[in-house]
Amino acid sequence: MRGKKDIKEQVEALQSQAKNVMNDTAVPVDERIQKAADIYRRAEKLADKRGMDDKIRESLLSDSARFFYDYGMYKEALSRYTHLIALREALYGQDHPKTATAYHDIGEVYRNLCDFPKALEYGNKSLDIRKEVLGENHLETAESYNDIGLVYIYKGNYDKATELILKAKDIREEVVGENHPDTAESYANLGLLSLKQEDYAQGLENYSKALDIYESTLGSEHRKTGVAFCGIGCAHFFQSNYSDALENYSKALVIYEKELGVNHPDTAVVYMSMGSIHNSIGGVTKALEFVTTSLDINKKMLGEENLNTASSYCALGWVKDKLKERQEAIECMDKSLNITEKILGLEHPDTAEAYFNMGFMYYMIARSEE
């Protein structure tokens, strides 16, 4: 008995150590992430080797899965959430709020890995349980509505996305009020939805509302505040307000590099966006640096078959075109098109845009040869 108790104490001590490492802001975040990841892996090996009590294992898996998700290591998070689901189903059954939370969380992982059928499957499982057990007007139910809505945005079903995100927003406003981070998230997602539908003024308005709430409740340096800066930057970029776009993306980059590290997929999005701005205003050298960095991060963290990677290839294609490296531009656009079509299918608006980009590249080549 003493042996198992000792191992339990060692595992719990490692969990605490990992959290303490991440809280030590005097150390650069990338160092902290690396060190904490190693500690969690050690704790898991120890728990597996010694056959830990299920409750201790559940706590460890929950902590480590959330850590790997938060810091963009989605494939490592996926394996942990898979084990956590099996464990919670055994401990609590399939219709328990804790199991629903695990379903929800793995759905988020699948969404970030662009496996949208799996994201919907687990998101709907979570929603059904939460509605049944917690009721319609509960923050966790709103969370499920919200995140399923996000999946529908990426699938290009904007009507369904609008319905679900507004449901989440209505619940959140009723339960926690207007000035709450959860409500801000709803505004941010409505902003994303507006940008996808090319209503850039509405997108800017929604992201600005989100920013006001995040800054007043979480502060100006929180990662969620960075999301709002990104959205505002994107809205300005699409309206060709490059100076405002660069200002907001620069604010987001400072936050993301400090809070998420340089190798996070969200940081890569900002690098890509800033590269696109510099490409538009003639700073091709800086554009190439930013976009190449974005592509390297996405390939490392997400792999080739991800929409973020496709976006980085597309952005690199435009930079290569500006550099008059037309064959390389075509190759980048071709990779972007193939990834996008494989994930989203032929009849998605983003696939249509990828075909347009490819056609435009061939047009530019033809013109240059005249």
mmCIF file of C-alpha atoms in Angstrom:
data_model
loop_
_atom_site.group_PDB
_atom_site.id
_atom_site.type_symbol
_atom_site.label_atom_id
_atom_site.label_comp_id
_atom_site.label_asym_id
_atom_site.label_seq_id
_atom_site.Cartn_x
_atom_site.Cartn_y
_atom_site.Cartn_z
ATOM 1 C CA MET A 1 0.000 0.000 0.000
ATOM 2 C CA ARG A 2 2.819 2.366 0.878
ATOM 3 C CA GLY A 3 4.311 1.948 -2.599
ATOM 4 C CA LYS A 4 1.130 3.010 -4.367
ATOM 5 C CA LYS A 5 0.696 5.929 -2.006
ATOM 6 C CA ASP A 6 4.246 7.067 -2.744
ATOM 7 C CA ILE A 7 3.625 6.885 -6.498
ATOM 8 C CA LYS A 8 0.357 8.804 -6.103
ATOM 9 C CA GLU A 9 2.231 11.541 -4.248
ATOM 10 C CA GLN A 10 4.950 11.611 -6.909
ATOM 11 C CA VAL A 11 2.380 11.959 -9.719
ATOM 12 C CA GLU A 12 0.524 14.726 -7.913
ATOM 13 C CA ALA A 13 3.811 16.480 -7.182
ATOM 14 C CA LEU A 14 4.725 16.375 -10.884
ATOM 15 C CA GLN A 15 1.321 17.844 -11.798
ATOM 16 C CA SER A 16 1.913 20.697 -9.362
ATOM 17 C CA GLN A 17 5.442 21.150 -10.673
ATOM 18 C CA ALA A 18 4.197 21.485 -14.266
ATOM 19 C CA LYS A 19 1.685 24.146 -13.226
ATOM 20 C CA ASN A 20 4.321 26.018 -11.229
ATOM 21 C CA VAL A 21 6.635 25.984 -14.233
ATOM 22 C CA MET A 22 3.949 27.585 -16.408
ATOM 23 C CA ASN A 23 3.263 30.222 -13.747
ATOM 24 C CA ASP A 24 6.903 31.317 -13.601
ATOM 25 C CA THR A 25 6.636 34.276 -15.973
ATOM 26 C CA ALA A 26 10.276 35.235 -15.404
ATOM 27 C CA VAL A 27 11.164 32.360 -17.760
ATOM 28 C CA PRO A 28 10.384 32.714 -21.518
ATOM 29 C CA VAL A 29 7.158 30.935 -22.385
ATOM 30 C CA ASP A 30 8.710 28.593 -24.946
ATOM 31 C CA GLU A 31 11.108 27.282 -22.292
ATOM 32 C CA ARG A 32 8.233 26.834 -19.859
ATOM 33 C CA ILE A 33 6.145 24.945 -22.399
ATOM 34 C CA GLN A 34 8.979 22.553 -23.207
ATOM 35 C CA LYS A 35 9.754 21.914 -19.548
ATOM 36 C CA ALA A 36 6.104 21.465 -18.511
ATOM 37 C CA ALA A 37 5.448 19.102 -21.426
ATOM 38 C CA ASP A 38 8.359 16.915 -20.328
ATOM 39 C CA ILE A 39 7.062 16.895 -16.749
ATOM 40 C CA TYR A 40 3.580 15.819 -17.824
ATOM 41 C CA ARG A 41 5.054 13.034 -19.961
ATOM 42 C CA ARG A 42 7.107 11.820 -16.980
ATOM 43 C CA ALA A 43 4.037 11.830 -14.759
ATOM 44 C CA GLU A 44 2.058 9.840 -17.323
ATOM 45 C CA LYS A 45 4.798 7.227 -17.689
ATOM 46 C CA LEU A 46 4.960 6.870 -13.931
ATOM 47 C CA ALA A 47 1.183 6.500 -13.659
ATOM 48 C CA ASP A 48 1.057 3.934 -16.477
ATOM 49 C CA LYS A 49 3.897 1.909 -15.045
ATOM 50 C CA ARG A 50 2.449 1.731 -11.544
ATOM 51 C CA GLY A 51 -1.229 1.243 -12.387
ATOM 52 C CA MET A 52 -2.561 4.363 -10.737
ATOM 53 C CA ASP A 53 -5.983 4.750 -9.174
ATOM 54 C CA ASP A 54 -8.535 5.844 -11.805
ATOM 55 C CA LYS A 55 -9.331 9.126 -10.064
ATOM 56 C CA ILE A 56 -5.658 10.136 -9.985
ATOM 57 C CA ARG A 57 -5.252 9.105 -13.604
ATOM 58 C CA GLU A 58 -8.350 11.123 -14.521
ATOM 59 C CA SER A 59 -6.948 14.257 -12.873
ATOM 60 C CA LEU A 60 -3.602 13.803 -14.618
ATOM 61 C CA LEU A 61 -5.135 13.169 -18.046
ATOM 62 C CA SER A 62 -7.465 16.142 -17.687
ATOM 63 C CA ASP A 63 -4.586 18.483 -16.777
ATOM 64 C CA SER A 64 -2.171 17.223 -19.395
ATOM 65 C CA ALA A 65 -4.747 17.097 -22.214
ATOM 66 C CA ARG A 66 -5.743 20.714 -21.524
ATOM 67 C CA PHE A 67 -2.090 21.761 -21.366
ATOM 68 C CA PHE A 68 -1.215 20.188 -24.728
ATOM 69 C CA TYR A 69 -4.376 21.661 -26.276
ATOM 70 C CA ASP A 70 -3.776 25.156 -24.907
ATOM 71 C CA TYR A 71 -0.256 25.258 -26.308
ATOM 72 C CA GLY A 72 -1.138 24.028 -29.796
ATOM 73 C CA MET A 73 0.093 20.431 -29.543
ATOM 74 C CA TYR A 74 -3.237 19.112 -30.784
ATOM 75 C CA LYS A 75 -2.135 15.616 -31.760
ATOM 76 C CA GLU A 76 -0.742 15.005 -28.286
ATOM 77 C CA ALA A 77 -3.924 16.436 -26.776
ATOM 78 C CA LEU A 78 -6.011 14.116 -28.966
ATOM 79 C CA SER A 79 -4.485 10.910 -27.596
ATOM 80 C CA ARG A 80 -4.962 12.116 -24.019
ATOM 81 C CA TYR A 81 -8.578 13.140 -24.530
ATOM 82 C CA THR A 82 -9.262 9.772 -26.147
ATOM 83 C CA HIS A 83 -8.029 8.022 -23.005
ATOM 84 C CA LEU A 84 -9.854 10.498 -20.772
ATOM 85 C CA ILE A 85 -13.160 9.787 -22.529
ATOM 86 C CA ALA A 86 -12.747 6.034 -22.039
ATOM 87 C CA LEU A 87 -11.910 6.584 -18.389
ATOM 88 C CA ARG A 88 -14.825 8.928 -17.703
ATOM 89 C CA GLU A 89 -17.277 6.675 -19.506
ATOM 90 C CA ALA A 90 -16.132 3.846 -17.217
ATOM 91 C CA LEU A 91 -16.238 5.994 -14.068
ATOM 92 C CA TYR A 92 -19.401 8.025 -14.639
ATOM 93 C CA GLY A 93 -21.216 6.634 -17.688
ATOM 94 C CA GLN A 94 -21.877 8.324 -21.022
ATOM 95 C CA ASP A 95 -24.564 10.743 -19.792
ATOM 96 C CA HIS A 96 -22.569 12.551 -17.121
ATOM 97 C CA PRO A 97 -21.484 16.240 -17.306
ATOM 98 C CA LYS A 98 -17.813 15.272 -16.851
ATOM 99 C CA THR A 99 -18.061 12.897 -19.800
ATOM 100 C CA ALA A 100 -19.814 15.634 -21.789
ATOM 101 C CA THR A 101 -16.901 17.973 -21.042
ATOM 102 C CA ALA A 102 -14.444 15.407 -22.402
ATOM 103 C CA TYR A 103 -16.597 15.004 -25.539
ATOM 104 C CA HIS A 104 -16.665 18.784 -25.954
ATOM 105 C CA ASP A 105 -12.924 19.143 -25.489
ATOM 106 C CA ILE A 106 -11.999 16.435 -27.977
ATOM 107 C CA GLY A 107 -14.403 18.068 -30.422
ATOM 108 C CA GLU A 108 -12.363 21.269 -30.115
ATOM 109 C CA VAL A 109 -9.199 19.315 -30.851
ATOM 110 C CA TYR A 110 -10.736 17.736 -33.951
ATOM 111 C CA ARG A 111 -11.892 21.176 -35.131
ATOM 112 C CA ASN A 112 -8.352 22.533 -34.890
ATOM 113 C CA LEU A 113 -7.078 19.474 -36.754
ATOM 114 C CA CYS A 114 -9.734 20.175 -39.434
ATOM 115 C CA ASP A 115 -11.535 16.865 -38.915
ATOM 116 C CA PHE A 116 -14.946 18.528 -39.012
ATOM 117 C CA PRO A 117 -17.103 15.359 -39.084
ATOM 118 C CA LYS A 118 -15.464 14.180 -35.837
ATOM 119 C CA ALA A 119 -15.734 17.668 -34.363
ATOM 120 C CA LEU A 120 -19.477 17.683 -35.041
ATOM 121 C CA GLU A 121 -19.926 14.141 -33.754
ATOM 122 C CA TYR A 122 -18.384 14.897 -30.376
ATOM 123 C CA GLY A 123 -19.784 18.410 -30.178
ATOM 124 C CA ASN A 124 -23.318 17.120 -30.639
ATOM 125 C CA LYS A 125 -22.749 14.337 -28.091
ATOM 126 C CA SER A 126 -21.685 16.952 -25.572
ATOM 127 C CA LEU A 127 -24.625 19.227 -26.401
ATOM 128 C CA ASP A 128 -27.204 16.447 -26.036
ATOM 129 C CA ILE A 129 -25.930 15.504 -22.577
ATOM 130 C CA ARG A 130 -25.653 19.071 -21.383
ATOM 131 C CA LYS A 131 -29.177 19.958 -22.530
ATOM 132 C CA GLU A 132 -30.567 16.864 -20.828
ATOM 133 C CA VAL A 133 -28.615 17.084 -17.566
ATOM 134 C CA LEU A 134 -27.870 20.802 -17.146
ATOM 135 C CA GLY A 135 -30.700 22.371 -19.114
ATOM 136 C CA GLU A 136 -30.911 24.808 -22.009
ATOM 137 C CA ASN A 137 -29.934 27.944 -20.083
ATOM 138 C CA HIS A 138 -26.573 26.794 -18.767
ATOM 139 C CA LEU A 139 -23.143 28.146 -19.642
ATOM 140 C CA GLU A 140 -21.836 24.704 -20.612
ATOM 141 C CA THR A 141 -24.797 24.229 -22.964
ATOM 142 C CA ALA A 142 -24.017 27.632 -24.460
ATOM 143 C CA GLU A 143 -20.388 26.556 -24.869
ATOM 144 C CA SER A 144 -21.506 23.540 -26.902
ATOM 145 C CA TYR A 145 -23.794 25.643 -29.110
ATOM 146 C CA ASN A 146 -20.977 28.112 -29.652
ATOM 147 C CA ASP A 147 -18.331 25.583 -30.608
ATOM 148 C CA ILE A 148 -20.610 23.588 -32.905
ATOM 149 C CA GLY A 149 -21.383 26.915 -34.553
ATOM 150 C CA LEU A 150 -17.669 27.432 -35.133
ATOM 151 C CA VAL A 151 -17.473 24.095 -36.947
ATOM 152 C CA TYR A 152 -20.314 25.175 -39.231
ATOM 153 C CA ILE A 153 -18.447 28.412 -40.023
ATOM 154 C CA TYR A 154 -15.487 26.371 -41.284
ATOM 155 C CA LYS A 155 -17.820 24.061 -43.182
ATOM 156 C CA GLY A 156 -19.295 27.087 -44.953
ATOM 157 C CA ASN A 157 -22.827 26.643 -43.553
ATOM 158 C CA TYR A 158 -23.211 30.202 -42.358
ATOM 159 C CA ASP A 159 -26.963 30.063 -41.670
ATOM 160 C CA LYS A 160 -26.557 27.148 -39.260
ATOM 161 C CA ALA A 161 -23.516 28.792 -37.704
ATOM 162 C CA THR A 162 -25.467 32.010 -37.125
ATOM 163 C CA GLU A 163 -28.332 30.144 -35.472
ATOM 164 C CA LEU A 164 -26.069 28.305 -33.028
ATOM 165 C CA ILE A 165 -23.750 31.194 -32.161
ATOM 166 C CA LEU A 166 -26.709 33.493 -31.487
ATOM 167 C CA LYS A 167 -28.248 30.811 -29.252
ATOM 168 C CA ALA A 168 -25.030 30.712 -27.262
ATOM 169 C CA LYS A 169 -24.890 34.500 -27.071
ATOM 170 C CA ASP A 170 -28.496 34.753 -25.817
ATOM 171 C CA ILE A 171 -27.860 32.201 -23.046
ATOM 172 C CA ARG A 172 -24.623 33.882 -22.013
ATOM 173 C CA GLU A 173 -26.187 37.327 -21.866
ATOM 174 C CA GLU A 174 -29.026 35.968 -19.739
ATOM 175 C CA VAL A 175 -26.792 33.998 -17.355
ATOM 176 C CA VAL A 176 -23.676 36.182 -16.975
ATOM 177 C CA GLY A 177 -24.609 39.454 -18.639
ATOM 178 C CA GLU A 178 -23.123 41.584 -21.395
ATOM 179 C CA ASN A 179 -19.767 42.380 -19.793
ATOM 180 C CA HIS A 180 -18.380 38.844 -19.457
ATOM 181 C CA PRO A 181 -15.619 37.005 -21.366
ATOM 182 C CA ASP A 182 -18.078 34.312 -22.500
ATOM 183 C CA THR A 183 -20.287 36.954 -24.090
ATOM 184 C CA ALA A 184 -17.203 38.537 -25.646
ATOM 185 C CA GLU A 185 -16.417 35.165 -27.220
ATOM 186 C CA SER A 186 -19.852 35.165 -28.833
ATOM 187 C CA TYR A 187 -19.186 38.617 -30.298
ATOM 188 C CA ALA A 188 -15.784 37.449 -31.566
ATOM 189 C CA ASN A 189 -17.354 34.445 -33.292
ATOM 190 C CA LEU A 190 -20.047 36.657 -34.812
ATOM 191 C CA GLY A 191 -17.157 38.797 -36.037
ATOM 192 C CA LEU A 192 -15.532 35.783 -37.688
ATOM 193 C CA LEU A 193 -18.860 34.856 -39.254
ATOM 194 C CA SER A 194 -19.244 38.376 -40.665
ATOM 195 C CA LEU A 195 -15.737 38.311 -42.140
ATOM 196 C CA LYS A 196 -16.428 34.943 -43.781
ATOM 197 C CA GLN A 197 -19.526 36.487 -45.391
ATOM 198 C CA GLU A 198 -17.482 39.531 -46.491
ATOM 199 C CA ASP A 199 -19.369 41.966 -44.245
ATOM 200 C CA TYR A 200 -16.194 43.596 -43.015
ATOM 201 C CA ALA A 201 -17.819 46.587 -41.313
ATOM 202 C CA GLN A 202 -20.016 44.285 -39.218
ATOM 203 C CA GLY A 203 -17.044 42.068 -38.499
ATOM 204 C CA LEU A 204 -15.093 45.070 -37.222
ATOM 205 C CA GLU A 205 -18.018 46.118 -35.023
ATOM 206 C CA ASN A 206 -18.386 42.674 -33.452
ATOM 207 C CA TYR A 207 -14.676 42.219 -32.817
ATOM 208 C CA SER A 208 -14.503 45.731 -31.336
ATOM 209 C CA LYS A 209 -17.286 44.811 -28.891
ATOM 210 C CA ALA A 210 -15.373 41.664 -27.970
ATOM 211 C CA LEU A 211 -12.189 43.678 -27.455
ATOM 212 C CA ASP A 212 -13.892 46.165 -25.124
ATOM 213 C CA ILE A 213 -15.228 43.342 -22.947
ATOM 214 C CA TYR A 214 -11.991 41.361 -22.919
ATOM 215 C CA GLU A 215 -9.900 44.403 -21.994
ATOM 216 C CA SER A 216 -12.259 45.392 -19.180
ATOM 217 C CA THR A 217 -12.541 41.872 -17.721
ATOM 218 C CA LEU A 218 -9.301 40.061 -18.612
ATOM 219 C CA GLY A 219 -6.881 42.878 -19.327
ATOM 220 C CA SER A 220 -4.977 44.034 -22.396
ATOM 221 C CA GLU A 221 -2.415 41.203 -22.373
ATOM 222 C CA HIS A 222 -4.703 38.154 -22.210
ATOM 223 C CA ARG A 223 -4.640 35.598 -25.045
ATOM 224 C CA LYS A 224 -8.387 36.161 -25.647
ATOM 225 C CA THR A 225 -7.762 39.884 -26.010
ATOM 226 C CA GLY A 226 -5.271 38.858 -28.679
ATOM 227 C CA VAL A 227 -8.072 37.072 -30.542
ATOM 228 C CA ALA A 228 -10.021 40.335 -30.718
ATOM 229 C CA PHE A 229 -6.963 42.264 -31.949
ATOM 230 C CA CYS A 230 -6.501 39.610 -34.666
ATOM 231 C CA GLY A 231 -10.117 39.910 -35.794
ATOM 232 C CA ILE A 232 -9.943 43.700 -35.903
ATOM 233 C CA GLY A 233 -6.701 43.454 -37.854
ATOM 234 C CA CYS A 234 -8.311 41.079 -40.337
ATOM 235 C CA ALA A 235 -11.337 43.343 -40.827
ATOM 236 C CA HIS A 236 -9.037 46.310 -41.533
ATOM 237 C CA PHE A 237 -6.899 44.226 -43.899
ATOM 238 C CA PHE A 238 -9.881 43.191 -46.009
ATOM 239 C CA GLN A 239 -10.865 46.863 -46.238
ATOM 240 C CA SER A 240 -7.299 47.760 -47.315
ATOM 241 C CA ASN A 241 -6.693 49.764 -44.139
ATOM 242 C CA TYR A 242 -3.191 48.375 -43.924
ATOM 243 C CA SER A 243 -1.835 50.687 -41.241
ATOM 244 C CA ASP A 244 -4.696 49.870 -38.849
ATOM 245 C CA ALA A 245 -4.429 46.183 -39.723
ATOM 246 C CA LEU A 246 -0.701 46.126 -38.976
ATOM 247 C CA GLU A 247 -1.191 47.983 -35.689
ATOM 248 C CA ASN A 248 -3.759 45.469 -34.412
ATOM 249 C CA TYR A 249 -1.895 42.397 -35.626
ATOM 250 C CA SER A 250 1.268 43.736 -33.970
ATOM 251 C CA LYS A 251 -0.610 43.983 -30.661
ATOM 252 C CA ALA A 252 -1.868 40.429 -31.090
ATOM 253 C CA LEU A 253 1.635 39.185 -31.897
ATOM 254 C CA VAL A 254 3.091 40.648 -28.702
ATOM 255 C CA ILE A 255 0.389 38.880 -26.686
ATOM 256 C CA TYR A 256 0.681 35.548 -28.495
ATOM 257 C CA GLU A 257 4.468 35.378 -28.380
ATOM 258 C CA LYS A 258 4.348 36.125 -24.662
ATOM 259 C CA GLU A 259 1.409 33.873 -23.744
ATOM 260 C CA LEU A 260 1.482 31.060 -26.330
ATOM 261 C CA GLY A 261 5.041 31.022 -27.629
ATOM 262 C CA VAL A 262 6.408 31.330 -31.137
ATOM 263 C CA ASN A 263 5.512 27.771 -32.151
ATOM 264 C CA HIS A 264 1.771 27.975 -31.565
ATOM 265 C CA PRO A 265 -0.629 27.714 -34.545
ATOM 266 C CA ASP A 266 -2.384 30.913 -33.403
ATOM 267 C CA THR A 267 0.944 32.751 -33.464
ATOM 268 C CA ALA A 268 1.503 31.349 -36.945
ATOM 269 C CA VAL A 269 -1.798 32.907 -38.089
ATOM 270 C CA VAL A 270 -0.554 36.320 -36.972
ATOM 271 C CA TYR A 271 2.812 35.833 -38.717
ATOM 272 C CA MET A 272 0.995 34.896 -41.924
ATOM 273 C CA SER A 273 -1.376 37.863 -41.669
ATOM 274 C CA MET A 274 1.423 40.328 -41.018
ATOM 275 C CA GLY A 275 3.316 38.858 -43.941
ATOM 276 C CA SER A 276 0.299 39.395 -46.183
ATOM 277 C CA ILE A 277 0.052 43.029 -45.067
ATOM 278 C CA HIS A 278 3.747 43.656 -45.753
ATOM 279 C CA ASN A 279 3.338 42.009 -49.147
ATOM 280 C CA SER A 280 0.444 44.366 -49.923
ATOM 281 C CA ILE A 281 2.390 47.497 -48.957
ATOM 282 C CA GLY A 282 5.580 46.495 -50.760
ATOM 283 C CA GLY A 283 7.684 45.072 -47.943
ATOM 284 C CA VAL A 284 8.412 41.842 -49.757
ATOM 285 C CA THR A 285 11.496 40.842 -47.757
ATOM 286 C CA LYS A 286 9.652 41.159 -44.447
ATOM 287 C CA ALA A 287 6.608 39.473 -45.990
ATOM 288 C CA LEU A 288 8.698 36.473 -47.030
ATOM 289 C CA GLU A 289 10.172 36.195 -43.516
ATOM 290 C CA PHE A 290 6.783 36.286 -41.776
ATOM 291 C CA VAL A 291 4.999 33.953 -44.178
ATOM 292 C CA THR A 292 7.814 31.387 -44.282
ATOM 293 C CA THR A 293 7.873 31.336 -40.480
ATOM 294 C CA SER A 294 4.105 30.785 -40.452
ATOM 295 C CA LEU A 295 4.364 27.885 -42.877
ATOM 296 C CA ASP A 296 7.182 26.242 -40.922
ATOM 297 C CA ILE A 297 5.182 26.404 -37.673
ATOM 298 C CA ASN A 298 2.015 25.035 -39.250
ATOM 299 C CA LYS A 299 3.799 22.146 -40.923
ATOM 300 C CA LYS A 300 5.537 21.288 -37.647
ATOM 301 C CA MET A 301 2.511 21.636 -35.358
ATOM 302 C CA LEU A 302 -0.426 20.739 -37.629
ATOM 303 C CA GLY A 303 1.008 18.826 -40.567
ATOM 304 C CA GLU A 304 0.378 19.273 -44.273
ATOM 305 C CA GLU A 305 -3.338 18.485 -44.276
ATOM 306 C CA ASN A 306 -4.666 21.456 -42.332
ATOM 307 C CA LEU A 307 -6.430 24.629 -43.469
ATOM 308 C CA ASN A 308 -3.908 26.809 -41.604
ATOM 309 C CA THR A 309 -1.118 25.171 -43.581
ATOM 310 C CA ALA A 310 -3.096 25.720 -46.781
ATOM 311 C CA SER A 311 -3.483 29.420 -45.898
ATOM 312 C CA SER A 312 0.267 29.740 -45.323
ATOM 313 C CA TYR A 313 0.994 28.142 -48.705
ATOM 314 C CA CYS A 314 -1.442 30.583 -50.317
ATOM 315 C CA ALA A 315 0.156 33.585 -48.598
ATOM 316 C CA LEU A 316 3.599 32.361 -49.661
ATOM 317 C CA GLY A 317 2.298 32.017 -53.206
ATOM 318 C CA TRP A 318 1.344 35.713 -53.303
ATOM 319 C CA VAL A 319 4.777 36.679 -51.967
ATOM 320 C CA LYS A 320 6.503 34.516 -54.563
ATOM 321 C CA ASP A 321 4.356 36.164 -57.237
ATOM 322 C CA LYS A 322 5.447 39.606 -56.033
ATOM 323 C CA LEU A 323 9.059 38.381 -56.237
ATOM 324 C CA LYS A 324 8.285 37.219 -59.801
ATOM 325 C CA GLU A 325 9.149 33.642 -58.814
ATOM 326 C CA ARG A 326 6.111 32.472 -60.719
ATOM 327 C CA GLN A 327 6.764 28.732 -60.840
ATOM 328 C CA GLU A 328 7.211 28.609 -57.077
ATOM 329 C CA ALA A 329 4.060 30.721 -56.728
ATOM 330 C CA ILE A 330 2.126 28.153 -58.795
ATOM 331 C CA GLU A 331 3.488 25.292 -56.671
ATOM 332 C CA CYS A 332 2.399 27.033 -53.454
ATOM 333 C CA MET A 333 -1.087 27.759 -54.803
ATOM 334 C CA ASP A 334 -1.400 24.169 -56.032
ATOM 335 C CA LYS A 335 -0.556 22.843 -52.562
ATOM 336 C CA SER A 336 -3.034 25.247 -50.980
ATOM 337 C CA LEU A 337 -5.759 24.194 -53.426
ATOM 338 C CA ASN A 338 -5.180 20.462 -52.938
ATOM 339 C CA ILE A 339 -5.289 20.725 -49.135
ATOM 340 C CA THR A 340 -8.387 22.937 -49.158
ATOM 341 C CA GLU A 341 -10.312 20.756 -51.592
ATOM 342 C CA LYS A 342 -9.402 17.572 -49.710
ATOM 343 C CA ILE A 343 -10.655 18.966 -46.397
ATOM 344 C CA LEU A 344 -13.646 21.053 -47.511
ATOM 345 C CA GLY A 345 -14.729 19.466 -50.774
ATOM 346 C CA LEU A 346 -15.257 20.912 -54.219
ATOM 347 C CA GLU A 347 -18.325 23.042 -53.494
ATOM 348 C CA HIS A 348 -17.024 25.105 -50.570
ATOM 349 C CA PRO A 349 -16.460 28.887 -50.941
ATOM 350 C CA ASP A 350 -12.854 28.550 -49.764
ATOM 351 C CA THR A 351 -12.188 25.910 -52.417
ATOM 352 C CA ALA A 352 -13.645 28.242 -55.046
ATOM 353 C CA GLU A 353 -11.300 30.972 -53.843
ATOM 354 C CA ALA A 354 -8.338 28.569 -54.056
ATOM 355 C CA TYR A 355 -9.246 27.799 -57.688
ATOM 356 C CA PHE A 356 -9.476 31.532 -58.382
ATOM 357 C CA ASN A 357 -6.005 32.073 -56.898
ATOM 358 C CA MET A 358 -4.585 29.316 -59.058
ATOM 359 C CA GLY A 359 -6.235 30.744 -62.179
ATOM 360 C CA PHE A 360 -4.941 34.211 -61.384
ATOM 361 C CA MET A 361 -1.401 32.882 -61.044
ATOM 362 C CA TYR A 362 -1.575 31.272 -64.483
ATOM 363 C CA TYR A 363 -2.960 34.561 -65.843
ATOM 364 C CA MET A 364 -0.002 36.472 -64.388
ATOM 365 C CA ILE A 365 2.430 33.999 -65.924
ATOM 366 C CA ALA A 366 0.763 34.344 -69.308
ATOM 367 C CA ARG A 367 0.925 38.139 -69.097
ATOM 368 C CA SER A 368 4.600 38.081 -68.128
ATOM 369 C CA GLU A 369 5.387 35.992 -71.203
ATOM 370 C CA GLU A 370 3.659 38.332 -73.666
#
